[in-house]
Amino acid sequence: MNHAASDDDAERTWCLAEVDIFCDLSEQEMEAIAQAAPMKTYHAGEILYSPTQPSEVLFILKKGRIRVFRVSADGRALTTAIISPGTIFGEMVLLGQHMYDNYAEALDDTVVCVMSRADVHKYLLSDARIAARITAILGQRLADLEQRLSDSVFKTVAQRIATTLTTLTSAQPPASPLRPVGRHPQIALTHEQLAALAGTSRETCTKVLREMEEHGLLRLARGRITVLDRERLQDAAG
């Protein structure tokens, strides 16, 4: 028996088991999809998708976070989505899922499962349960994009930074016996990365973060932000 191949199959199946749209599939159904979804690893800062090299694939995010962003004519980047583990993104016309001129960048070391157009049609769209959940996910993502665009126009820089931090802490998994309830959530981002997510400069972002730290909302360390007071941070987000 090839133990390495067996481990790879188990890893792929586990990858899919963590995704909400596959929550009630049988083990056999999960294994069939896993065979069609090879895993790929990307390091923090790597680009998974670029409009200069478009490809019609669907990514299923297993580990890490993905930033989806577009670049304006004057070089400014606008974040349109932050993808958390257990969901999907990518260019897939069959699903009405478009990247348009967006880039997808790994915020952390990231693992994704990748599905082709043919396999999406065969394994996802043919199952009414999965198709309905995908529709719901894409609808929520559109609502999130509209909110993010509204924030970029109507919120101050400090409010946008607070909103981004609140969003990132909310996306973290719930507490478990191995992760005590009282533990303060931590966000692994540099000031430059957070500035890009909030649509501001690194210098302005650092100034705002230090003010938040002085007021007891956060604790700053190299490449890491610890949220000390979620409620006051949410209030600061407006």
XYZ file of C-alpha atoms in Angstrom:
238
model
C 0.000 0.000 0.000
C 1.262 3.479 -0.884
C 1.013 5.298 2.447
C 2.059 8.628 0.938
C -0.759 8.516 -1.610
C -3.181 7.468 1.120
C -2.115 10.410 3.291
C -2.544 12.794 0.355
C -6.063 11.480 -0.283
C -6.955 11.852 3.400
C -5.579 15.395 3.420
C -7.643 16.376 0.373
C -10.777 14.861 1.880
C -10.156 16.734 5.124
C -9.679 19.925 3.120
C -13.155 19.572 1.635
C -14.748 18.448 4.883
C -13.886 21.844 6.353
C -15.848 23.669 3.623
C -19.426 24.629 4.460
C -20.851 23.822 1.021
C -19.825 20.154 1.459
C -21.153 19.829 5.022
C -23.583 16.923 4.457
C -21.865 14.907 1.739
C -21.194 11.234 2.268
C -17.624 9.954 2.595
C -17.822 8.495 -0.919
C -19.056 11.794 -2.390
C -16.307 13.658 -0.571
C -13.622 11.297 -1.839
C -14.819 11.699 -5.434
C -14.584 15.492 -5.212
C -11.223 15.286 -3.427
C -9.772 13.303 -6.339
C -10.773 16.167 -8.645
C -9.342 18.937 -6.425
C -5.524 18.806 -6.178
C -3.950 20.876 -3.421
C -1.524 23.747 -3.977
C 0.524 25.706 -1.460
C 1.374 29.424 -1.672
C 3.593 31.517 0.570
C 2.541 34.826 2.133
C 2.692 37.565 -0.506
C 2.358 35.225 -3.490
C -0.256 35.960 -6.153
C -2.706 33.110 -6.815
C -4.659 34.874 -9.527
C -3.811 37.797 -11.792
C -5.794 39.481 -14.613
C -2.593 39.409 -16.665
C -2.614 35.588 -16.515
C -6.303 34.669 -16.264
C -7.405 31.077 -15.796
C -10.840 29.591 -15.200
C -10.381 27.700 -11.946
C -12.202 27.566 -8.637
C -10.109 27.753 -5.466
C -11.326 26.118 -2.247
C -9.420 27.707 0.621
C -8.229 25.223 3.231
C -5.632 27.158 5.221
C -4.599 30.804 5.484
C -6.265 33.994 4.296
C -6.620 35.478 0.832
C -6.856 39.142 -0.047
C -8.741 39.964 -3.244
C -7.934 43.439 -4.556
C -7.939 45.632 -7.640
C -5.473 48.355 -8.649
C -6.587 51.789 -9.874
C -4.972 53.683 -12.739
C -2.895 55.735 -10.268
C -1.597 52.595 -8.570
C -3.778 52.566 -5.454
C -5.027 49.156 -4.312
C -8.628 48.623 -3.166
C -9.348 45.440 -1.221
C -12.633 43.917 -2.398
C -12.692 40.808 -0.201
C -10.825 38.944 2.529
C -11.332 35.200 2.070
C -11.229 32.965 5.153
C -10.671 29.175 5.277
C -13.627 27.018 4.328
C -14.905 29.040 1.388
C -14.398 29.490 -2.362
C -13.110 32.112 -4.791
C -11.767 32.329 -8.310
C -12.857 32.756 -11.915
C -15.687 30.394 -12.789
C -18.227 31.597 -15.363
C -20.430 28.557 -14.707
C -21.064 29.824 -11.179
C -21.366 33.470 -12.058
C -18.122 33.919 -10.149
C -15.850 36.519 -11.744
C -12.512 37.976 -10.716
C -12.778 40.772 -13.323
C -9.586 42.855 -12.880
C -8.933 41.599 -9.367
C -5.814 39.979 -8.000
C -5.793 37.272 -5.317
C -2.870 37.414 -2.862
C -1.970 35.086 -0.006
C -1.864 36.989 3.285
C -0.390 33.943 5.034
C 1.158 30.657 3.976
C -1.889 29.223 2.229
C -3.225 25.868 1.061
C -5.985 25.665 -1.557
C -7.732 22.901 -3.457
C -8.178 23.732 -7.148
C -11.049 22.632 -9.388
C -11.347 22.903 -13.178
C -14.453 24.039 -15.069
C -15.326 20.483 -16.061
C -15.086 19.175 -12.503
C -17.093 22.098 -11.104
C -19.875 21.217 -13.549
C -19.625 17.495 -12.783
C -19.381 17.590 -8.990
C -20.806 20.928 -7.826
C -23.488 22.189 -10.165
C -25.013 18.736 -10.534
C -25.790 18.701 -6.791
C -28.656 21.035 -5.867
C -27.464 21.259 -2.245
C -24.022 22.502 -3.210
C -25.268 24.811 -5.967
C -27.680 26.548 -3.565
C -24.926 27.106 -0.987
C -22.580 28.526 -3.606
C -25.289 30.976 -4.664
C -25.678 32.081 -1.035
C -21.912 32.538 -0.610
C -21.618 34.655 -3.754
C -24.614 36.749 -2.711
C -23.047 37.455 0.676
C -19.733 38.318 -0.962
C -21.468 40.875 -3.189
C -23.103 42.431 -0.127
C -19.708 42.541 1.617
C -18.167 44.253 -1.425
C -20.898 46.901 -1.477
C -20.297 47.553 2.227
C -16.534 47.781 1.700
C -16.961 50.267 -1.153
C -19.346 52.320 0.994
C -16.831 52.306 3.853
C -14.071 53.536 1.536
C -16.173 56.596 0.682
C -17.934 57.464 3.935
C -15.697 56.230 6.783
C -12.583 57.891 8.156
C -9.235 56.102 7.982
C -9.439 55.214 11.687
C -12.927 53.767 11.196
C -11.764 51.730 8.190
C -8.827 50.289 10.142
C -11.121 49.422 13.066
C -13.629 47.846 10.658
C -10.899 45.752 9.011
C -9.599 44.532 12.376
C -13.134 43.708 13.519
C -13.763 41.744 10.309
C -10.535 39.777 10.715
C -11.220 38.887 14.354
C -14.797 37.841 13.498
C -13.448 35.470 10.824
C -11.343 33.574 13.348
C -12.575 30.153 14.525
C -14.543 29.982 17.794
C -12.915 29.044 21.063
C -12.277 25.371 21.788
C -10.998 23.375 24.776
C -7.507 23.884 23.358
C -8.107 27.610 22.846
C -9.509 29.218 26.035
C -12.468 31.591 25.702
C -10.596 34.354 27.490
C -7.737 34.486 25.020
C -7.466 37.789 23.160
C -7.705 37.350 19.368
C -4.496 37.966 17.471
C -4.135 39.106 13.868
C -0.953 38.218 11.998
C -0.479 41.238 9.752
C 2.193 43.857 9.240
C 1.205 47.526 9.317
C 1.802 47.639 5.572
C -0.582 44.726 4.961
C -3.264 46.235 7.191
C -2.862 49.597 5.449
C -3.463 47.914 2.109
C -6.602 46.228 3.446
C -7.938 49.498 4.850
C -7.006 51.597 1.816
C -4.489 53.948 3.431
C -0.735 54.509 3.745
C 1.506 52.527 6.074
C 2.518 55.691 7.934
C -1.103 56.696 8.604
C -1.993 53.133 9.602
C 0.871 52.997 12.121
C -0.214 56.344 13.622
C -3.820 55.145 14.051
C -2.724 51.803 15.537
C -0.497 53.512 18.093
C -3.392 55.764 19.117
C -5.606 52.673 19.524
C -2.874 51.041 21.606
C -2.629 54.120 23.826
C -6.388 53.881 24.438
C -6.141 50.202 25.406
C -7.901 48.727 22.372
C -4.863 46.877 21.012
C -1.420 45.587 21.811
C 1.142 45.830 19.020
C 4.048 43.507 18.317
C 6.157 42.859 15.246
C 3.855 41.425 12.562
C 1.050 40.827 15.066
C -1.862 42.808 16.490
C -3.661 41.635 19.635
C -7.225 42.907 20.104
C -7.752 43.678 23.811
C -11.246 45.196 23.686
C -13.516 43.957 20.876
C -16.527 46.018 21.936
C -14.664 49.329 21.916
C -13.004 48.383 18.629
C -16.439 47.772 17.101
C -17.574 51.143 18.429
C -14.512 52.736 16.826
C -15.506 51.124 13.521
C -18.676 53.210 13.507
